[in-house]
XYZ file of C-alpha atoms in Angstrom:
401
model
C -2.434 -6.006 38.844
C -5.937 -7.393 39.393
C -7.443 -4.277 37.772
C -5.095 -4.599 34.803
C -5.959 -8.277 34.458
C -9.649 -7.411 34.517
C -9.203 -4.909 31.694
C -7.249 -7.438 29.643
C -10.054 -9.963 30.057
C -12.500 -7.489 28.532
C -10.414 -6.857 25.411
C -11.895 -8.394 22.237
C -8.396 -9.268 20.965
C -6.062 -11.808 22.458
C -3.035 -10.686 24.491
C -0.069 -12.839 25.491
C 2.763 -11.339 27.572
C 6.101 -13.145 27.493
C 9.062 -12.453 29.812
C 12.675 -11.957 28.780
C 13.257 -15.648 29.499
C 10.701 -16.525 26.779
C 8.208 -17.887 29.294
C 4.542 -16.909 29.148
C 3.551 -14.599 31.996
C 0.008 -13.545 31.115
C -2.801 -14.769 28.859
C -6.259 -13.238 28.511
C -9.524 -14.866 27.474
C -9.263 -13.423 23.950
C -5.999 -15.300 23.397
C -7.668 -18.546 24.422
C -10.460 -17.941 21.910
C -8.063 -17.032 19.082
C -5.655 -19.910 19.565
C -7.984 -22.564 20.921
C -5.361 -23.290 23.616
C -6.172 -23.131 27.323
C -4.176 -20.623 29.370
C -3.206 -23.455 31.731
C -1.226 -24.949 28.843
C 0.469 -21.618 28.136
C 1.330 -19.981 31.465
C 4.887 -20.636 32.609
C 5.897 -22.453 29.436
C 8.386 -21.440 26.756
C 6.293 -19.530 24.228
C 8.254 -21.012 21.335
C 6.908 -24.458 22.147
C 3.596 -23.444 23.713
C 2.687 -21.319 20.651
C 4.583 -22.900 17.735
C 3.731 -20.205 15.216
C 4.667 -20.702 11.559
C 4.350 -18.545 8.468
C 2.205 -19.642 5.532
C 5.174 -21.483 3.961
C 5.727 -23.654 7.057
C 8.807 -21.860 8.456
C 9.110 -21.436 12.226
C 8.229 -17.810 13.018
C 10.116 -17.672 16.321
C 13.413 -18.751 14.763
C 12.975 -16.208 11.957
C 12.201 -13.239 14.218
C 14.281 -14.313 17.253
C 12.999 -11.557 19.601
C 15.085 -12.657 22.596
C 18.588 -12.922 21.115
C 18.161 -11.242 17.731
C 18.912 -7.694 16.648
C 18.823 -5.321 19.629
C 17.360 -2.503 17.496
C 14.093 -4.239 16.730
C 10.962 -2.918 18.431
C 8.426 -5.417 17.140
C 6.634 -6.718 14.063
C 3.594 -5.530 12.190
C 0.520 -7.676 11.915
C 0.909 -10.732 9.745
C -0.921 -13.968 9.126
C 0.583 -16.953 10.971
C -0.470 -20.558 11.406
C -0.742 -22.773 14.493
C -0.754 -26.597 14.383
C -3.922 -27.892 12.785
C -3.902 -25.116 10.138
C -5.424 -22.667 12.615
C -4.788 -19.179 11.217
C -4.271 -16.167 13.458
C -3.198 -12.549 12.923
C -0.230 -11.695 15.155
C 1.312 -8.337 16.082
C 4.442 -8.279 18.287
C 5.841 -5.512 20.479
C 9.311 -5.757 22.065
C 9.650 -3.893 25.359
C 13.208 -2.854 26.239
C 14.306 -0.906 29.342
C 16.648 1.188 27.175
C 17.608 1.579 23.556
C 19.413 -1.532 22.239
C 18.992 -3.204 25.644
C 17.921 -6.865 25.897
C 14.212 -7.564 25.585
C 12.371 -7.310 28.898
C 8.960 -8.399 27.619
C 7.337 -9.432 24.379
C 3.677 -8.502 24.021
C 1.692 -10.412 21.399
C -1.667 -9.246 20.114
C -3.711 -12.005 18.515
C -6.760 -11.574 16.271
C -9.034 -14.063 14.612
C -8.915 -14.108 10.811
C -12.696 -14.082 10.386
C -12.812 -10.314 9.828
C -10.144 -10.554 7.126
C -11.953 -13.460 5.500
C -15.177 -11.454 5.380
C -13.321 -8.562 3.764
C -11.698 -10.872 1.214
C -15.072 -12.454 0.456
C -16.553 -8.979 -0.059
C -13.762 -8.104 -2.475
C -14.173 -11.394 -4.318
C -17.933 -10.866 -4.504
C -17.437 -7.330 -5.789
C -15.032 -8.484 -8.504
C -17.392 -11.279 -9.560
C -20.424 -8.962 -9.611
C -18.638 -6.228 -11.546
C -17.241 -8.704 -14.072
C -20.724 -10.101 -14.667
C -22.368 -6.678 -14.943
C -19.700 -5.365 -17.314
C -19.683 -8.388 -19.567
C -23.318 -8.082 -20.658
C -23.302 -4.448 -21.925
C -19.802 -4.731 -23.381
C -20.820 -7.860 -25.302
C -23.786 -5.935 -26.675
C -21.626 -2.942 -27.631
C -19.088 -5.193 -29.336
C -21.759 -7.086 -31.260
C -23.628 -4.044 -32.527
C -20.520 -2.069 -33.481
C -19.114 -5.061 -35.368
C -22.413 -5.452 -37.218
C -22.494 -1.766 -38.101
C -18.943 -1.849 -39.445
C -19.452 -4.969 -41.555
C -22.981 -4.325 -42.844
C -23.331 -0.559 -42.827
C -24.442 -0.294 -46.449
C -27.076 -3.029 -46.101
C -28.730 -1.680 -42.962
C -31.646 0.722 -43.038
C -31.542 4.021 -41.199
C -34.041 2.696 -38.651
C -31.847 -0.351 -37.959
C -28.761 1.832 -37.585
C -30.571 4.133 -35.184
C -31.808 1.207 -33.064
C -28.304 -0.267 -32.822
C -26.701 3.064 -31.969
C -29.349 3.790 -29.301
C -28.679 0.364 -27.778
C -24.923 1.010 -27.783
C -25.491 4.386 -26.116
C -27.728 2.858 -23.428
C -25.197 0.109 -22.692
C -22.363 2.646 -22.549
C -24.389 4.681 -20.034
C -24.902 1.519 -17.991
C -21.149 0.874 -17.860
C -20.509 4.513 -16.951
C -22.993 4.320 -14.053
C -21.394 1.137 -12.756
C -17.909 2.663 -12.855
C -19.215 5.784 -11.083
C -20.733 3.593 -8.359
C -17.447 1.748 -7.881
C -15.508 5.009 -7.602
C -18.019 6.355 -5.076
C -17.776 3.180 -3.002
C -13.985 3.425 -3.020
C -14.139 7.058 -1.854
C -16.733 6.305 0.822
C -14.788 3.353 2.227
C -11.649 5.515 2.326
C -13.494 8.486 3.854
C -12.632 10.721 0.864
C -16.072 11.376 -0.609
C -16.484 15.100 -1.275
C -19.587 17.116 -2.087
C -19.516 20.482 -3.866
C -22.356 22.453 -2.347
C -24.429 25.068 -4.107
C -28.065 26.137 -4.074
C -30.131 23.314 -5.565
C -33.577 23.537 -7.125
C -34.782 20.280 -5.600
C -38.259 20.568 -7.080
C -36.841 21.068 -10.570
C -34.411 18.196 -10.080
C -37.236 15.801 -9.152
C -39.434 16.926 -12.052
C -36.495 16.559 -14.442
C -35.930 12.983 -13.308
C -39.579 12.125 -13.924
C -39.394 13.708 -17.391
C -36.390 11.537 -18.234
C -38.294 8.426 -17.138
C -41.213 9.403 -19.366
C -38.812 10.040 -22.267
C -37.524 6.459 -21.934
C -41.033 5.054 -22.425
C -42.625 5.116 -18.978
C -46.247 6.346 -19.031
C -46.550 9.864 -17.629
C -49.677 8.947 -15.641
C -47.629 6.473 -13.607
C -45.896 9.328 -11.762
C -47.550 11.646 -9.274
C -45.328 14.473 -7.979
C -46.282 16.719 -5.064
C -44.056 19.713 -4.314
C -44.778 21.863 -1.255
C -44.242 25.615 -1.455
C -42.279 27.336 -0.157
C -39.341 25.004 0.477
C -36.289 25.768 2.629
C -33.150 26.637 0.679
C -30.979 23.558 0.242
C -27.225 23.672 -0.394
C -26.043 20.400 -1.899
C -24.030 18.848 -4.706
C -26.506 18.801 -7.630
C -24.787 15.901 -9.404
C -24.722 13.771 -6.255
C -28.294 14.677 -5.399
C -29.451 13.808 -8.901
C -27.719 10.454 -8.482
C -29.711 9.814 -5.290
C -33.070 10.759 -6.821
C -32.333 8.855 -10.038
C -31.488 5.691 -8.117
C -34.585 5.815 -5.907
C -37.000 6.618 -8.747
C -35.311 4.044 -10.985
C -35.691 1.380 -8.287
C -39.378 2.227 -7.943
C -39.835 1.873 -11.707
C -37.933 -1.409 -12.027
C -38.972 -3.199 -8.855
C -42.196 -1.466 -7.874
C -45.579 -1.471 -9.536
C -48.558 0.777 -10.162
C -48.473 4.426 -9.150
C -45.191 6.038 -8.057
C -45.682 8.939 -5.654
C -42.858 11.447 -5.137
C -43.225 14.239 -2.604
C -40.915 17.080 -1.598
C -41.869 18.870 1.621
C -40.252 20.721 4.516
C -38.926 18.227 7.034
C -41.380 18.198 9.975
C -38.628 16.871 12.252
C -36.025 19.522 11.381
C -35.325 22.667 9.384
C -34.530 20.909 6.115
C -36.320 19.155 3.271
C -37.777 15.636 3.089
C -38.111 13.650 -0.156
C -40.334 10.555 -0.219
C -40.604 7.967 -3.015
C -43.495 5.454 -2.724
C -44.470 2.611 -5.032
C -47.285 0.072 -5.103
C -45.170 -3.042 -5.548
C -44.687 -6.030 -3.266
C -42.586 -4.006 -0.865
C -39.610 -5.186 1.158
C -40.007 -7.906 3.807
C -39.758 -6.575 7.353
C -36.793 -8.852 8.119
C -34.812 -7.241 5.266
C -35.384 -3.603 6.179
C -32.239 -3.469 8.303
C -29.922 -4.622 5.509
C -31.347 -2.770 2.492
C -28.490 -0.231 2.445
C -25.665 -2.766 2.794
C -23.382 -3.866 -0.038
C -24.704 -6.469 -2.475
C -28.232 -6.567 -1.052
C -30.708 -7.615 -3.713
C -33.423 -9.265 -1.646
C -35.300 -11.831 -3.714
C -34.560 -9.973 -6.939
C -32.188 -11.160 -9.613
C -29.794 -8.950 -11.541
C -28.133 -5.702 -10.605
C -25.025 -5.161 -8.537
C -26.705 -4.566 -5.191
C -24.542 -1.455 -4.796
C -26.960 1.339 -5.713
C -28.675 1.782 -2.343
C -25.329 1.489 -0.542
C -24.079 4.417 -2.624
C -27.305 6.353 -2.029
C -26.918 6.094 1.725
C -23.293 7.220 1.509
C -24.218 10.260 -0.592
C -27.054 11.277 1.745
C -24.788 10.854 4.770
C -22.130 13.000 3.084
C -24.691 15.827 2.902
C -25.488 15.499 6.593
C -28.873 13.946 5.814
C -30.567 10.687 6.690
C -32.307 8.000 4.619
C -34.788 5.364 5.785
C -36.870 2.611 4.223
C -40.281 1.391 5.355
C -43.596 0.132 4.026
C -45.608 2.564 1.909
C -49.297 3.133 2.697
C -50.085 1.381 -0.598
C -48.179 -1.709 0.531
C -45.062 -1.130 -1.550
C -41.720 0.326 -0.482
C -41.187 3.833 0.855
C -37.772 5.485 0.689
C -37.449 8.764 2.540
C -34.391 10.961 2.810
C -33.866 14.333 4.435
C -31.387 17.106 3.731
C -30.544 19.889 6.187
C -31.200 23.477 5.131
C -28.190 25.578 6.014
C -25.912 28.046 4.280
C -22.225 27.019 4.218
C -19.845 29.359 5.994
C -17.880 30.089 2.823
C -20.836 31.953 1.272
C -21.521 34.246 4.240
C -20.843 37.867 3.291
C -19.921 40.679 5.674
C -22.970 42.593 6.784
C -25.470 39.866 5.859
C -27.691 38.102 8.407
C -25.949 34.980 9.665
C -27.600 31.955 11.183
C -26.383 31.498 14.742
C -25.654 27.758 14.870
C -24.569 27.940 18.506
C -28.059 28.470 19.837
C -29.311 25.009 18.846
C -33.013 24.761 18.055
C -33.700 28.350 19.149
C -31.757 29.987 16.343
C -31.552 33.714 15.820
C -30.147 36.114 13.254
C -26.851 37.860 13.802
C -25.677 41.000 12.056
C -21.995 41.440 11.365
C -20.696 44.986 11.771
C -19.455 46.497 8.524
C -16.303 48.471 7.876
C -16.910 52.187 7.473
C -17.956 53.008 3.910
C -19.391 49.571 3.042
C -23.134 48.975 2.858
C -25.173 45.806 3.562
C -24.425 44.415 0.094
C -20.676 44.754 0.502
C -20.581 47.633 -1.987
C -18.794 50.922 -1.391
C -20.804 53.946 -0.240
C -19.841 57.554 -0.701
C -18.981 59.469 2.412
C -19.981 63.092 2.755
C -16.404 64.210 2.251
C -16.111 62.042 -0.865
C -19.384 63.363 -2.219
C -18.199 66.919 -1.721
C -14.942 66.253 -3.543
C -16.594 64.147 -6.247
C -14.547 61.027 -5.416
C -15.699 57.516 -4.592
C -14.332 54.825 -2.331
C -13.732 51.495 -4.049
C -15.089 48.435 -2.244
C -12.653 45.602 -1.676
C -12.910 42.978 -4.373
C -14.884 39.964 -3.117
C -13.020 36.692 -2.786
C -13.845 34.069 -5.315
């Protein structure tokens, strides 16, 4: 019993064990913290008076649930928010222990949790709703204003004015689309349902394309310096997701950095993959903020934006099995560096092709799969001597798609 008591004392949640006579038999330190009531005031007392729990409408929880003389088929109650005297909120889960089915309750085990975690989650949700509402209102107001003007004054506007308004509407619509995409990604990441569709990616071309788009929007071409090592390991990744990562990092460097923006793509010296580095010459990120850059709603000292972009970037890199870090650039600005592993997914391995032996760790070797008779290294049918003599061929099995 002493060992069990010791384990209960180490639990972060509160535990209260009540006997069939409704008297408290055991209380751990977590229960004291959650309730603010000393165990000396709980042990041996009737739990209905020692812990007078009420629901949020003020009704007595013990009389409503009646675990000791109520329905004999009940096995407990799911977690719910209850209130102790003094408006002290606590999350309570109950488990009824019976020696046999429909037998009287032998013990009632209560698990108690502080509501701080739930409050933080609710505050996050409230902050997200407020941020999204603010970020959506600005572009939608612009779209509404310009479209209304175009409809009412179309004949009186010049072609240049129409083009300017339509370009502004398009840019604001893209902004709303990006925000909605970020929200969907966050929802998938939090639920553990983010998927990546891997294929061979031209990472060098993707980076150059992003720089070209920045130049097309008005950024001076001389502001960007791109260094691509050759050759690069083959990278299998989701091109759309990877473009989202690069776009966010380069866009951040343009908006919040200054001076030259250096982008390099090289083999990862610490692994067998690829490393992408984005440096700027801005003010950089304070050392005390480096640990929270990739959290939700982080904006540092900057105004505007949702503070969700870097959180999404980290989730996308993690989904690819990579890693992203932030540090100070040699120029004094911010340096974002992410790595992607170079490996071929199992679903693209063909019979008879060299396979990477992942079981051998760092000392990897090539394996050769034995082929069925009549099939060559490319999976195509070969003609046997007998077939050649008879003028027939053997059809290769159709590859799976």
